[in-house]
mmCIF file of C-alpha atoms in Angstrom:
data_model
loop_
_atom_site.group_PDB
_atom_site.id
_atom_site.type_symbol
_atom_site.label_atom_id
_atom_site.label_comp_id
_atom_site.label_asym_id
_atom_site.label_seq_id
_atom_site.Cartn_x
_atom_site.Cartn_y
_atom_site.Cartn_z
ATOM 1 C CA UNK A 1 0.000 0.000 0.000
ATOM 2 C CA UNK A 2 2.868 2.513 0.740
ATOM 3 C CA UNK A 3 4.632 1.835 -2.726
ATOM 4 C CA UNK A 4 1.007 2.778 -4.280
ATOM 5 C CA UNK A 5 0.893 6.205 -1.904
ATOM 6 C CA UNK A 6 4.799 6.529 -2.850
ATOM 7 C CA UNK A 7 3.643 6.242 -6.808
ATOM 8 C CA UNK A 8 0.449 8.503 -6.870
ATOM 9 C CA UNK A 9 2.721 11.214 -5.003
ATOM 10 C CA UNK A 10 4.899 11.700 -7.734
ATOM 11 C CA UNK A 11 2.212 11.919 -10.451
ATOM 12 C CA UNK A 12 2.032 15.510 -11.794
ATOM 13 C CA UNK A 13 -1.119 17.463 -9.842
ATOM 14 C CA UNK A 14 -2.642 18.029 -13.550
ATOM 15 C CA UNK A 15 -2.777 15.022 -14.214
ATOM 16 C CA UNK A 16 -4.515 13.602 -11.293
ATOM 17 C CA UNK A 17 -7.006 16.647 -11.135
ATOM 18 C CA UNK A 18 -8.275 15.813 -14.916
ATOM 19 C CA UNK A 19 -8.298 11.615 -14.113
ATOM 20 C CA UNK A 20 -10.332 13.437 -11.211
ATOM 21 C CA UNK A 21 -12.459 15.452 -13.293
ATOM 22 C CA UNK A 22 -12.383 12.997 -16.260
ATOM 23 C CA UNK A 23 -14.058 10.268 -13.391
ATOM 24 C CA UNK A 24 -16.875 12.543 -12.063
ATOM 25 C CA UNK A 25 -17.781 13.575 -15.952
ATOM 26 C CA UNK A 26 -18.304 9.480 -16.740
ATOM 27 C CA UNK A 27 -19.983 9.079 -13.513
ATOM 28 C CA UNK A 28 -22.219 11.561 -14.025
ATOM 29 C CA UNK A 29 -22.995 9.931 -17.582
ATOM 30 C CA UNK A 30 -23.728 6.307 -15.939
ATOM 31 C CA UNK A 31 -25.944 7.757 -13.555
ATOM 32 C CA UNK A 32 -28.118 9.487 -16.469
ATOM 33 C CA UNK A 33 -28.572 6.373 -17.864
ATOM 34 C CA UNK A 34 -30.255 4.680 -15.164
ATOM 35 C CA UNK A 35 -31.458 8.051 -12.968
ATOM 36 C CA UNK A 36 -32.376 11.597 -13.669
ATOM 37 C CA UNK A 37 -34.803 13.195 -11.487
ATOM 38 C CA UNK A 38 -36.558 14.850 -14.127
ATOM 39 C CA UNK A 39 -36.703 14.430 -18.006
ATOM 40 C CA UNK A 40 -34.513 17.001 -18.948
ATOM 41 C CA UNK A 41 -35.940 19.019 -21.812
ATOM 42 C CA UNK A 42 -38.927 19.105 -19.682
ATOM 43 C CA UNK A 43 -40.610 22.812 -19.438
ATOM 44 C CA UNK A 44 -42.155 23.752 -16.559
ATOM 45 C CA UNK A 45 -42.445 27.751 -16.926
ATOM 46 C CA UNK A 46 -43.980 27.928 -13.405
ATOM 47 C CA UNK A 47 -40.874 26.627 -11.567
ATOM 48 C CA UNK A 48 -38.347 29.128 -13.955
ATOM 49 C CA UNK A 49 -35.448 30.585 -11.563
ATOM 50 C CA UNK A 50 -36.182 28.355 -8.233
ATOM 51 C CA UNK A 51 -33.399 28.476 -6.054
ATOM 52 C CA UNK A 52 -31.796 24.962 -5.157
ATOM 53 C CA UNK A 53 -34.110 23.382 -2.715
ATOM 54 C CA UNK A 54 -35.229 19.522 -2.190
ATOM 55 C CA UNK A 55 -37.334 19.125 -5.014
ATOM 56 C CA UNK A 56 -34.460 20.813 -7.338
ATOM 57 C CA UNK A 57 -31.244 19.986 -5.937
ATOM 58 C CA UNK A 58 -29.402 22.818 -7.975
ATOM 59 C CA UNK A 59 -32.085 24.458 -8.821
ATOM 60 C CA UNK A 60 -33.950 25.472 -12.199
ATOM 61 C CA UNK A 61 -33.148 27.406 -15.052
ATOM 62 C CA UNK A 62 -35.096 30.679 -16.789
ATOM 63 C CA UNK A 63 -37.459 28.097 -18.731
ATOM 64 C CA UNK A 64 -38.445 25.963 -15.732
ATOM 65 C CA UNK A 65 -35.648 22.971 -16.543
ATOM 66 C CA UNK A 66 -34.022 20.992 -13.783
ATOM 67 C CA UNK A 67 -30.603 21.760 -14.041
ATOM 68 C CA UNK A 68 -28.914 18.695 -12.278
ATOM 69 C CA UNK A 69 -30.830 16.494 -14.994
ATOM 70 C CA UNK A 70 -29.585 18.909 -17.382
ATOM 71 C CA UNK A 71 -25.969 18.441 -16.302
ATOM 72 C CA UNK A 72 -26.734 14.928 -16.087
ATOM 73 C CA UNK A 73 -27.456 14.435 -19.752
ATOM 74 C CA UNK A 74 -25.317 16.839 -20.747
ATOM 75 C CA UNK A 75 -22.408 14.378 -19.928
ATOM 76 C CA UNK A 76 -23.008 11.883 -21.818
ATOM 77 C CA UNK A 77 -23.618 14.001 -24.846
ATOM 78 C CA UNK A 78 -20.131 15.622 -23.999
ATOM 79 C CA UNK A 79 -18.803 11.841 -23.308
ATOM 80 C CA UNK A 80 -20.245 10.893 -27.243
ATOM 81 C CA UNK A 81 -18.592 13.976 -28.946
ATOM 82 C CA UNK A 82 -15.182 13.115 -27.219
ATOM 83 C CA UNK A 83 -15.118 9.490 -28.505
ATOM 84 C CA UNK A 84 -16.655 10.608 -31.663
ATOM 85 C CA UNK A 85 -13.351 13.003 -31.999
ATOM 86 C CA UNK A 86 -11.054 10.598 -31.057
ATOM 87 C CA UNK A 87 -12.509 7.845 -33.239
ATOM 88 C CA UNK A 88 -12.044 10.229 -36.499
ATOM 89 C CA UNK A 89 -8.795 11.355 -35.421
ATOM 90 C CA UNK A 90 -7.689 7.547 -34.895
ATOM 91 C CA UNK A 91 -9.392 6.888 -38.094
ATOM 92 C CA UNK A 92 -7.634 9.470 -40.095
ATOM 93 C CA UNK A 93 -4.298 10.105 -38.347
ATOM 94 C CA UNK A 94 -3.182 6.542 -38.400
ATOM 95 C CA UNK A 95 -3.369 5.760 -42.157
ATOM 96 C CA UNK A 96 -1.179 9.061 -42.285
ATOM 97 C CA UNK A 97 0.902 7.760 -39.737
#
């Protein structure tokens, strides 16, 4: 256990802060495929601009939308575009290669 404490210590910071940040993002994508507490391009103009609270845990946005189901989704669309981009650039930049 010490030489695995030893070896995450001399990692660069940067690079453990994005395998940080890179880890909540595809968490956040598995959990939107099996939970979102409300559909997400769901419009509800009477609860526009609610503060968070315990219905809306980070609150809503100026057209009524639940913004936690909104991030939610919004990672696994940013999750797609990423592979996407690194599928076409392994696609292309290897022939040339």
């Amino acid at each position: 256990m010490r030489r695995l404490v030893r070896r995450v210590r001399r990692l660069p910071v940067s690079l453990l802060l994005g395998g940080l940040l890179t880890a909540l993002v595809v968490g956040a994508a598995l959990l939107s495929l099996v939970w979102t507490p409300f559909p997400a391009e769901q419009v509800r103009v009477v609860a526009r601009l609610r503060p968070p609270g315990p219905v809306h845990w980070l609150g809503t946005d100026h057209f009524g939308r639940d913004v936690l189901s909104m991030i939610l989704v919004g990672a696994r669309n940013s999750l797609a575009v990423g592979a996407a981009a690194v599928a076409l650039g392994a696609v292309l930049g290897v022939p040339l290669g």
